Structure formats: structure tokens, C-alpha cells
Amino acid sequence: MVAAKKTKKTHESINNRLALVMKSGKYTLGYKTVLKSLRNSKGKLIIIANNCPPLRKSEIEYYAMLAKVGVHHYNGNNVDLGTACGKYFRVCCLSIIDPGDSDIIKTMPSEQ
Amino acid sequence: MVKFLKPNKAVILLQGRYAGRKAVILRNFDDGTRDRPYGHCLVAGIKKYPSKVIKKDSAKKTAKKSRVKAFVKLVNYQHLMPTRYTLDVDLKEVATIDALQSKDKKVTALKETKKRFEERFKTGKNRWFFTKLRF
């Protein structure tokens, strides 16, 4: 297995960084707004849950490829991603527009 | 973080009568206008694709098979699928927004667009753009 196993420690760090973005930065949740943020080139990082439908996942990845924006595949489903965002609903994909105090954009794409 | 909905980008229309057709962006209106308060763009696309030309065809048949029917339309960004392809045709002064205002202006704009598309098809470049999307 050459692919690195997602350890618990890195998973927690993503959650911490995401919590900091929720507190101090700007973000949008949901497929429609993610595409909007990619079209007007405001999105800086896209996070997709692991149970996102494959067609929707490929579409978001294609848009992100055109916009040269990083995509992070979150190690958890939409329920977990919603909880990580501190919300009481499911979140399948989210776009970080302004990371605020977090360093999520500098550290996440390098781990990919 | 790179803007990709720019002029000369090839896109596929997703909704409307021309759903599934390929088009090229001519002009963007990222912030919308008063009539259309959303991001939209002027596209010129292919209404009827040219059919497959084979070596056996006579010159008359080749000419008939290489005909392209075009359309010009203002489309919401949400109803487009951008692609990684571009099409470098100079249609800026041919297909303008005021060409969409009256019927005869539209007819002349479409005739000129059709001509430019046909001559681009005959050179054999941008082959992806002139093949029908199968779905």
C-alpha cells in the first residue's frame, strides 16, 4: 500500500483547522454555492465528503481543475463533515473563500 | 482561483432547447445587467452539427455534409458546463447583443457565424468542437 493511511492525528488536525475557518473565515456550504464560488474564482479550497455522488464529485473536481483550486477529499461522510463544520445538518461539499486565521490552505494541498 | 469563464472558452449547454450542444463564449457579463441580475454570457453554438465526411464523398457531397447551423444566445452560467477546450474564432463584431434585438439583425449575425464555423470546420482544427456529444 503506497497510499498513505489517513491517521487519526491528521484527521483531527483537519477538523481543528476547519473549526478555525468556521470561526474566523469565510466559507460556503453546499454544491450550488461551491460551483458559484469556483465560477467567480473566489473559492480557495474545496472539501468534498467521501459519500458524495461520483458524478457530482467529478464535476466539482473538473471545475476546480479549470480554476486551479485544490480539492480535499474529507475522510468522512456528509454527516461527519457537517459536524466538523459545527452545523446540525449534512454538508456534502464546502468551499473556503477566506481562511481567516487558519493555515488550512497552506497545509492541506501539500498533503494531497 | 483562476477565472476560466472567458471569451473563446468552449462550453456545453445544459438546459433549454440547445441542451447538449457545444458553444463558445463570446462575451461575459459576470455581474449581470439590470434585466438579468445574474452572471451570464453571450455564446455562439452549433444548432446542427456537420455530418461525417468520408474520403469517398464527391465535392458536392462534402460541401453538403460540412454545413453547420449556428445559434447565438445569452445563457446563465448555471446552465453551462465549461470544458478545458477553447475555440479561437473572431465573432466579436459579428454576434453582438444588439444582434439579438431584431429578427433581421439576428439572421445576418447567424449567417456570418455559420460561415465562420464552416470555414473553421473545413480546416480540420478544433475537431472536438464539431463532433456531436453523445449522451
XYZ file of C-alpha atoms in Angstrom:
247
model
C 0.000 0.000 0.000
C 1.868 3.071 -1.187
C -1.023 5.413 -0.419
C -0.590 6.978 2.979
C -3.127 5.886 5.530
C -5.085 8.745 6.981
C -4.002 8.665 10.631
C -6.233 9.861 13.395
C -3.820 12.715 14.109
C -4.050 14.338 10.655
C -7.800 13.845 10.647
C -8.082 15.722 13.906
C -5.878 18.494 12.583
C -8.163 18.962 9.574
C -11.096 19.214 11.947
C -9.288 21.782 14.062
C -8.370 23.855 11.050
C -11.894 23.646 9.732
C -13.277 24.801 13.084
C -10.942 27.786 12.961
C -12.140 28.653 9.455
C -15.742 28.434 10.617
C -14.970 30.822 13.442
C -12.742 33.351 11.695
C -13.028 32.918 7.959
C -15.495 32.932 5.103
C -16.890 29.787 3.557
C -19.917 28.477 1.701
C -21.607 25.160 2.197
C -23.367 23.163 -0.447
C -22.983 22.139 -4.079
C -24.644 25.152 -5.713
C -22.622 27.735 -3.845
C -19.412 25.725 -4.289
C -19.843 25.906 -8.072
C -20.680 29.611 -7.823
C -17.534 30.269 -5.814
C -15.469 28.389 -8.385
C -17.024 30.280 -11.292
C -16.273 33.704 -9.857
C -12.860 32.466 -8.691
C -13.486 33.249 -5.018
C -13.044 29.721 -3.699
C -9.582 28.843 -2.424
C -10.064 25.280 -1.211
C -12.855 22.799 -1.804
C -13.612 19.992 0.640
C -15.744 17.071 -0.517
C -17.226 14.383 1.739
C -16.480 10.769 0.898
C -20.087 9.771 0.184
C -20.579 12.488 -2.384
C -22.142 11.005 -5.559
C -19.317 10.214 -8.011
C -20.762 12.334 -10.835
C -21.023 15.361 -8.575
C -17.535 14.710 -7.203
C -16.043 14.571 -10.708
C -17.909 17.705 -11.703
C -16.551 19.664 -8.755
C -13.055 18.302 -9.398
C -13.271 19.348 -13.060
C -14.338 22.872 -12.150
C -11.538 23.004 -9.588
C -9.058 21.813 -12.205
C -10.147 24.637 -14.526
C -9.906 27.160 -11.700
C -6.607 25.706 -10.411
C -8.044 25.302 -6.916
C -7.179 22.493 -4.528
C -9.714 19.823 -3.631
C -9.529 17.935 -0.370
C -11.383 14.648 -0.011
C -12.547 14.643 3.560
C -12.168 11.383 5.425
C -15.773 11.111 6.497
C -19.250 11.337 5.078
C -21.511 14.346 4.798
C -22.842 13.863 8.327
C -19.279 13.983 9.711
C -18.385 16.978 7.575
C -21.464 18.814 8.828
C -20.462 18.061 12.390
C -16.903 19.194 11.698
C -18.317 22.495 10.481
C -20.282 22.805 13.681
C -23.594 22.539 11.876
C -26.569 20.351 12.653
C -27.153 19.421 9.008
C -25.277 17.366 6.435
C -22.667 19.060 4.297
C -21.505 17.243 1.187
C -19.132 19.857 -0.146
C -17.876 23.198 1.038
C -15.743 25.967 -0.321
C -13.366 28.081 1.727
C -13.335 31.648 0.459
C -11.247 33.290 3.129
C -9.375 31.139 5.624
C -9.166 33.822 8.309
C -6.617 32.814 10.928
C -6.372 29.235 9.730
C -3.500 27.820 7.726
C -5.701 25.184 6.101
C -4.921 26.316 2.571
C -1.173 26.191 3.047
C -1.093 22.785 4.712
C -3.928 20.830 3.117
C -2.981 20.791 -0.582
C 0.584 19.795 0.240
C -0.717 16.679 1.963
C -2.648 15.543 -1.121
C -8.634 30.893 -8.269
C -8.229 31.398 -11.965
C -11.138 32.771 -13.901
C -11.992 30.258 -16.563
C -15.249 31.584 -17.980
C -13.556 33.818 -20.504
C -14.185 34.585 -24.171
C -13.202 31.766 -26.546
C -13.855 29.074 -23.943
C -15.765 26.073 -25.274
C -18.755 25.177 -23.138
C -21.625 22.737 -23.273
C -25.174 23.969 -22.750
C -27.021 22.034 -20.095
C -30.542 23.387 -20.214
C -33.008 24.620 -22.727
C -33.647 23.760 -26.323
C -29.921 23.592 -27.021
C -29.058 21.277 -24.153
C -26.134 19.062 -25.076
C -24.834 21.428 -27.750
C -21.349 22.839 -27.734
C -20.856 26.574 -27.802
C -18.140 29.156 -27.461
C -18.288 32.106 -25.074
C -18.206 35.436 -26.865
C -18.824 37.888 -24.093
C -19.128 37.597 -20.316
C -21.370 39.549 -18.004
C -20.057 38.378 -14.653
C -22.099 40.746 -12.536
C -25.186 40.640 -14.696
C -27.208 43.517 -16.034
C -30.399 45.131 -14.850
C -32.500 42.787 -16.969
C -30.506 39.735 -15.988
C -29.242 40.171 -12.429
C -27.102 37.023 -12.539
C -23.834 36.039 -14.164
C -24.449 35.218 -17.783
C -22.651 35.233 -21.111
C -23.280 35.521 -24.806
C -22.500 32.256 -26.546
C -22.468 31.151 -30.148
C -23.083 27.470 -30.605
C -23.854 24.757 -33.063
C -27.504 24.010 -33.706
C -26.875 21.297 -36.246
C -23.524 19.551 -36.326
C -21.806 18.783 -39.631
C -22.093 15.132 -40.574
C -19.177 12.765 -41.062
C -17.272 13.400 -44.272
C -15.581 10.325 -45.746
C -12.937 10.044 -48.421
C -15.346 8.549 -50.944
C -17.551 11.631 -50.994
C -17.696 13.805 -54.056
C -17.045 17.507 -53.740
C -20.748 18.269 -53.878
C -21.478 15.771 -51.130
C -18.630 17.058 -48.965
C -19.975 20.567 -49.269
C -23.433 19.402 -48.291
C -22.156 17.362 -45.340
C -19.969 20.175 -43.968
C -22.864 22.516 -43.347
C -23.227 23.876 -39.839
C -26.244 25.573 -38.365
C -25.445 28.044 -35.589
C -27.247 29.817 -32.768
C -26.465 32.829 -30.636
C -27.864 33.065 -27.138
C -27.495 34.670 -23.739
C -27.084 31.883 -21.186
C -26.896 31.844 -17.402
C -23.591 30.485 -16.095
C -25.526 27.869 -14.171
C -26.746 26.339 -17.398
C -23.269 25.865 -18.839
C -20.650 23.198 -18.331
C -17.226 24.675 -19.026
C -14.632 22.465 -20.694
C -10.892 22.596 -20.997
C -11.123 23.365 -24.717
C -11.035 26.743 -26.406
C -12.127 27.874 -29.825
C -10.346 30.824 -31.341
C -12.861 32.351 -33.738
C -13.283 36.067 -34.136
C -17.001 36.518 -33.711
C -16.898 39.611 -31.533
C -18.208 42.133 -34.017
C -20.450 39.640 -35.794
C -22.565 38.327 -32.942
C -23.334 41.181 -30.582
C -26.133 41.720 -28.110
C -27.977 44.179 -30.319
C -27.996 41.482 -32.992
C -30.412 39.666 -30.692
C -32.829 42.570 -30.615
C -34.404 42.288 -34.037
C -35.074 39.367 -36.297
C -33.253 40.545 -39.422
C -30.142 41.576 -37.460
C -30.153 38.132 -35.911
C -30.445 36.455 -39.290
C -27.413 38.291 -40.658
C -25.427 37.574 -37.493
C -26.263 33.889 -37.710
C -25.340 33.736 -41.395
C -21.927 35.193 -40.650
C -21.430 32.925 -37.609
C -22.375 29.917 -39.717
C -19.839 30.916 -42.348
C -17.039 31.306 -39.797
C -17.866 27.975 -38.163
C -17.952 26.215 -41.511
C -14.591 27.520 -42.608
C -13.101 26.515 -39.247
C -14.583 23.027 -39.632
C -13.120 22.690 -43.126
C -9.593 23.389 -41.892
C -9.875 20.345 -39.626
C -8.873 22.181 -36.461
C -10.915 22.073 -33.219
C -12.279 18.700 -34.188
C -13.712 18.130 -30.707
C -15.907 21.191 -31.027
C -17.578 19.987 -34.222
C -18.320 16.450 -33.063
C -21.674 15.790 -31.530
C -21.682 14.996 -27.825
C -23.123 11.524 -27.375
C -25.409 11.061 -24.396
